[in-house]
């Protein structure tokens, strides 16, 4: 009888240890998810809702858009492909649009600083940048609708 009682205690201890490990892992995953989504919400605010009109008398300089959290959200295990596939898809589209926007912004900024560009060429590049910025804003709007409301933006802003 003592052996059965000892074995039962060992089995119960193993089960409780397993449950505690799973609970701790779930809590860590949840915390990572909440932090990354909150950070992404904060980073999304960098995407302004408007784009300036072209003024040939002004030097046009734009900052590139950088998102520290997007790769972790896409590549990590924070989002479920089954439950949040649409969000992941929009994040992939967003990453592509931001990369294209950044490419043209970098070319424009570099050319203005180190080279020369005719006003017509500069206007054309500006218009391409404006088009990509519009695409980024459109995808941002779709993503914002898919992000969980219960997770606040980092910094509470």
XYZ file of C-alpha atoms in Angstrom:
157
model
C 0.000 0.000 0.000
C 2.870 2.400 0.789
C 4.343 1.847 -2.673
C 1.038 2.734 -4.317
C 0.817 5.881 -2.188
C 4.399 6.871 -3.051
C 3.852 6.253 -6.750
C 0.632 8.281 -6.602
C 2.509 11.187 -5.014
C 5.225 11.010 -7.669
C 2.634 10.936 -10.462
C 0.703 13.813 -8.856
C 3.949 15.794 -8.489
C 4.823 15.191 -12.144
C 1.360 16.271 -13.269
C 1.482 19.421 -11.138
C 4.986 20.206 -12.412
C 3.815 19.773 -16.006
C 0.781 22.006 -15.442
C 2.926 24.674 -13.750
C 5.403 24.613 -16.661
C 2.615 24.899 -19.239
C 0.970 27.738 -17.307
C 4.271 29.613 -17.045
C 4.914 29.107 -20.774
C 1.397 30.331 -21.623
C 1.857 33.412 -19.418
C 5.202 34.193 -21.076
C 3.675 33.847 -24.553
C 0.746 36.052 -23.571
C 3.054 38.716 -22.136
C 5.215 38.660 -25.290
C 2.134 38.956 -27.482
C 0.703 41.862 -25.475
C 3.999 43.735 -25.458
C 4.591 43.306 -29.201
C 1.048 44.244 -30.193
C 1.147 47.252 -27.829
C 4.501 48.275 -29.288
C 3.206 47.851 -32.840
C 0.237 50.092 -32.033
C 2.704 52.703 -30.769
C 4.834 52.372 -33.910
C 1.783 52.666 -36.171
C 1.242 56.205 -34.897
C 4.404 57.216 -36.814
C 2.426 56.766 -40.006
C 0.833 60.154 -40.428
C -2.734 60.374 -41.722
C -1.790 62.896 -44.393
C 0.973 63.426 -46.884
C 2.189 66.928 -47.836
C 1.603 68.317 -51.293
C 4.548 68.830 -53.587
C 6.240 72.225 -53.373
C 9.151 72.621 -55.773
C 10.578 75.492 -53.721
C 11.129 73.212 -50.703
C 13.632 70.459 -50.157
C 11.621 67.348 -49.608
C 13.035 65.122 -46.857
C 11.099 62.265 -45.313
C 12.053 59.887 -42.572
C 11.833 56.217 -43.393
C 9.339 54.121 -41.453
C 10.819 51.532 -39.110
C 8.901 48.934 -37.122
C 10.856 46.990 -34.519
C 7.929 44.766 -33.582
C 6.568 43.674 -36.955
C 9.130 40.933 -37.624
C 8.560 39.401 -34.194
C 4.807 39.480 -34.768
C 5.082 37.844 -38.185
C 7.901 35.393 -37.551
C 7.352 34.686 -33.845
C 4.703 32.585 -32.221
C 2.663 35.532 -30.940
C -0.097 35.298 -33.523
C -2.124 32.279 -34.507
C -2.284 31.505 -38.211
C -5.585 29.753 -37.565
C -7.282 32.525 -35.572
C -5.444 35.591 -36.864
C -4.534 34.669 -40.423
C -6.095 37.843 -41.829
C -3.996 40.010 -39.476
C -0.823 38.146 -40.437
C -1.679 38.581 -44.127
C -2.187 42.329 -43.665
C 1.099 42.575 -41.718
C 2.876 40.935 -44.663
C 1.266 43.385 -47.100
C 2.185 46.220 -44.741
C 5.813 45.101 -44.573
C 6.029 45.096 -48.385
C 4.393 48.529 -48.738
C 6.646 50.044 -46.059
C 9.748 48.580 -47.720
C 8.791 50.088 -51.078
C 7.988 53.439 -49.459
C 11.349 53.398 -47.641
C 13.217 52.535 -50.851
C 11.893 55.603 -52.651
C 12.310 57.861 -49.612
C 15.942 56.770 -49.291
C 16.633 57.399 -52.981
C 14.987 60.814 -52.829
C 16.784 61.830 -49.645
C 20.139 60.607 -50.932
C 19.746 62.347 -54.293
C 18.824 65.640 -52.670
C 21.799 65.429 -50.325
C 24.460 64.082 -52.652
C 23.354 64.598 -56.211
C 21.021 66.517 -58.374
C 17.626 65.759 -59.765
C 15.560 67.800 -62.164
C 12.343 69.225 -60.800
C 10.330 66.925 -63.085
C 12.195 63.839 -61.886
C 11.921 64.965 -58.282
C 8.167 65.509 -58.678
C 7.841 62.026 -60.191
C 9.709 60.416 -57.283
C 7.651 62.504 -54.860
C 4.438 61.230 -56.456
C 5.633 57.625 -56.194
C 6.448 58.192 -52.520
C 3.010 59.759 -51.991
C 1.330 56.766 -53.667
C 3.209 54.301 -51.459
C 2.417 56.396 -48.381
C -1.266 56.203 -49.319
C -0.963 52.413 -49.635
C 0.758 52.223 -46.232
C -2.062 54.310 -44.702
C -4.742 52.117 -46.295
C -3.151 48.925 -44.966
C -2.630 50.597 -41.579
C -6.383 51.260 -41.420
C -7.160 47.606 -42.191
C -4.628 46.407 -39.601
C -5.958 48.764 -36.940
C -9.391 47.134 -37.265
C -7.847 43.685 -36.760
C -5.701 44.490 -33.724
C -7.175 43.439 -30.373
C -8.777 46.387 -28.558
C -8.053 44.938 -25.117
C -4.298 45.351 -25.624
C -3.313 48.974 -24.982
C -0.671 50.838 -26.915
C 2.705 50.782 -25.170
C 3.059 53.956 -23.136
C -0.700 54.244 -22.820
C -0.922 56.959 -25.463
